[in-house]
Amino acid sequence: MIRTGRMVRRNTLGQDFRRLWGAHAVSAAGSAVGIGALPLIALVVLDSSAFQVSVLAALSAVASAVIALPLGVRIEHQYKRPVMITADLARCVLLASIPVAMAFDMLTFTQLCVVGVLQTASVASTRRVERI
């Protein structure tokens, strides 16, 4: 409850909801950056061809159908919060592996493809949990 002069204003959103909303905003921003940055990294850093960037995009799209759909059946019968937290942490580790590999000059196109596929599957599974 917040007092402002004579009026008393109640805080309508609870602390848990604000934390969930903030975490979801950070997760969605990270997903958007990850999805958009992978093709740019392939082009700028690895000097990949247009065909390779297309393969990267296609693999990520196929992963959503091949991995996330069967995963959704398993997720439906579990607690949702741990699934969402695990998916977000896995996505964070996957995306953090790219700058680490770049720092040690070990980044490959194969790693970008693996990160793209797993990140897309993680995003798709998180979206599946949010709809339930």
XYZ file of C-alpha atoms in Angstrom:
132
model
C 0.000 0.000 0.000
C 1.396 3.419 -0.974
C 0.207 6.645 0.605
C 0.175 9.681 -1.644
C -1.416 12.633 0.119
C -4.980 11.687 0.965
C -5.306 8.838 -1.501
C -4.258 5.309 -0.710
C -3.120 3.378 -3.773
C -2.779 -0.385 -3.689
C -0.063 -2.125 -5.616
C -2.113 -4.426 -7.865
C 0.744 -6.545 -9.191
C 2.389 -8.931 -6.801
C 6.122 -9.347 -6.357
C 6.089 -12.817 -7.938
C 4.333 -11.520 -11.048
C 6.820 -8.659 -11.456
C 9.744 -11.073 -11.171
C 8.166 -13.455 -13.677
C 7.424 -10.619 -16.093
C 10.954 -9.229 -15.774
C 12.538 -12.639 -16.284
C 10.342 -13.280 -19.304
C 11.289 -9.903 -20.811
C 14.998 -10.658 -20.406
C 14.507 -14.150 -21.828
C 12.573 -12.882 -24.852
C 15.189 -10.198 -25.536
C 17.970 -12.779 -25.302
C 16.129 -15.121 -27.652
C 15.593 -12.363 -30.194
C 19.242 -11.341 -30.069
C 20.362 -14.956 -30.325
C 18.163 -15.718 -33.310
C 19.229 -12.553 -35.127
C 22.893 -12.669 -34.186
C 23.748 -16.193 -35.303
C 23.470 -15.486 -39.053
C 25.388 -12.229 -38.605
C 28.188 -14.016 -36.757
C 28.310 -16.621 -39.514
C 28.605 -13.899 -42.149
C 30.935 -11.442 -40.458
C 33.189 -13.608 -38.297
C 33.303 -16.899 -40.195
C 32.878 -15.470 -43.723
C 30.192 -18.052 -44.440
C 28.467 -18.237 -47.784
C 24.814 -17.406 -48.352
C 24.110 -21.129 -48.677
C 25.647 -21.834 -45.249
C 23.590 -19.071 -43.638
C 20.478 -20.544 -45.274
C 21.386 -23.968 -43.881
C 21.787 -22.413 -40.426
C 18.324 -20.839 -40.654
C 16.751 -24.020 -42.030
C 18.264 -26.210 -39.311
C 16.915 -23.883 -36.658
C 13.433 -23.998 -38.187
C 13.437 -27.787 -38.512
C 14.582 -28.142 -34.907
C 11.435 -26.436 -33.735
C 9.294 -29.147 -35.302
C 11.498 -32.188 -34.791
C 12.683 -31.568 -31.223
C 10.133 -29.276 -29.604
C 6.922 -31.044 -30.603
C 7.786 -34.397 -28.984
C 9.330 -32.525 -26.072
C 6.026 -30.748 -25.508
C 4.303 -33.988 -24.583
C 6.837 -34.630 -21.819
C 6.750 -31.037 -20.595
C 2.975 -31.052 -20.269
C 3.116 -33.499 -17.354
C 5.789 -31.680 -15.349
C 5.942 -28.581 -13.200
C 6.293 -25.606 -15.521
C 8.559 -23.295 -13.546
C 11.599 -25.640 -13.406
C 11.205 -26.369 -17.127
C 11.183 -22.662 -17.980
C 14.163 -21.914 -15.742
C 16.160 -24.856 -17.125
C 15.383 -23.857 -20.719
C 16.456 -20.256 -20.076
C 19.669 -21.284 -18.343
C 20.499 -23.773 -21.097
C 19.920 -21.081 -23.710
C 22.174 -18.701 -21.769
C 24.989 -21.260 -21.622
C 24.597 -22.087 -25.309
C 24.737 -18.462 -26.391
C 27.623 -17.701 -24.010
C 29.650 -20.466 -25.634
C 29.925 -18.411 -28.829
C 31.937 -15.468 -27.442
C 34.061 -17.889 -25.404
C 34.873 -19.887 -28.539
C 35.573 -16.639 -30.398
C 37.962 -15.505 -27.658
C 39.967 -18.715 -28.029
C 39.714 -18.606 -31.851
C 37.853 -21.928 -31.898
C 34.460 -20.882 -33.282
C 33.233 -23.066 -36.140
C 30.182 -23.123 -38.362
C 29.232 -26.481 -36.865
C 29.096 -24.925 -33.395
C 26.826 -22.165 -34.710
C 24.521 -24.795 -36.199
C 24.387 -26.782 -32.955
C 23.740 -23.634 -30.913
C 21.047 -22.542 -33.378
C 19.251 -25.889 -33.245
C 19.386 -26.226 -29.447
C 18.499 -22.598 -28.857
C 15.480 -22.846 -31.157
C 14.352 -26.038 -29.429
C 14.756 -24.326 -26.061
C 12.742 -21.313 -27.193
C 10.039 -23.541 -28.661
C 9.764 -25.613 -25.487
C 9.549 -22.461 -23.368
C 6.789 -21.095 -25.587
C 4.977 -24.432 -25.257
C 5.089 -24.136 -21.466
C 3.790 -20.561 -21.557
C 0.693 -21.588 -23.522
C -0.288 -24.300 -21.064
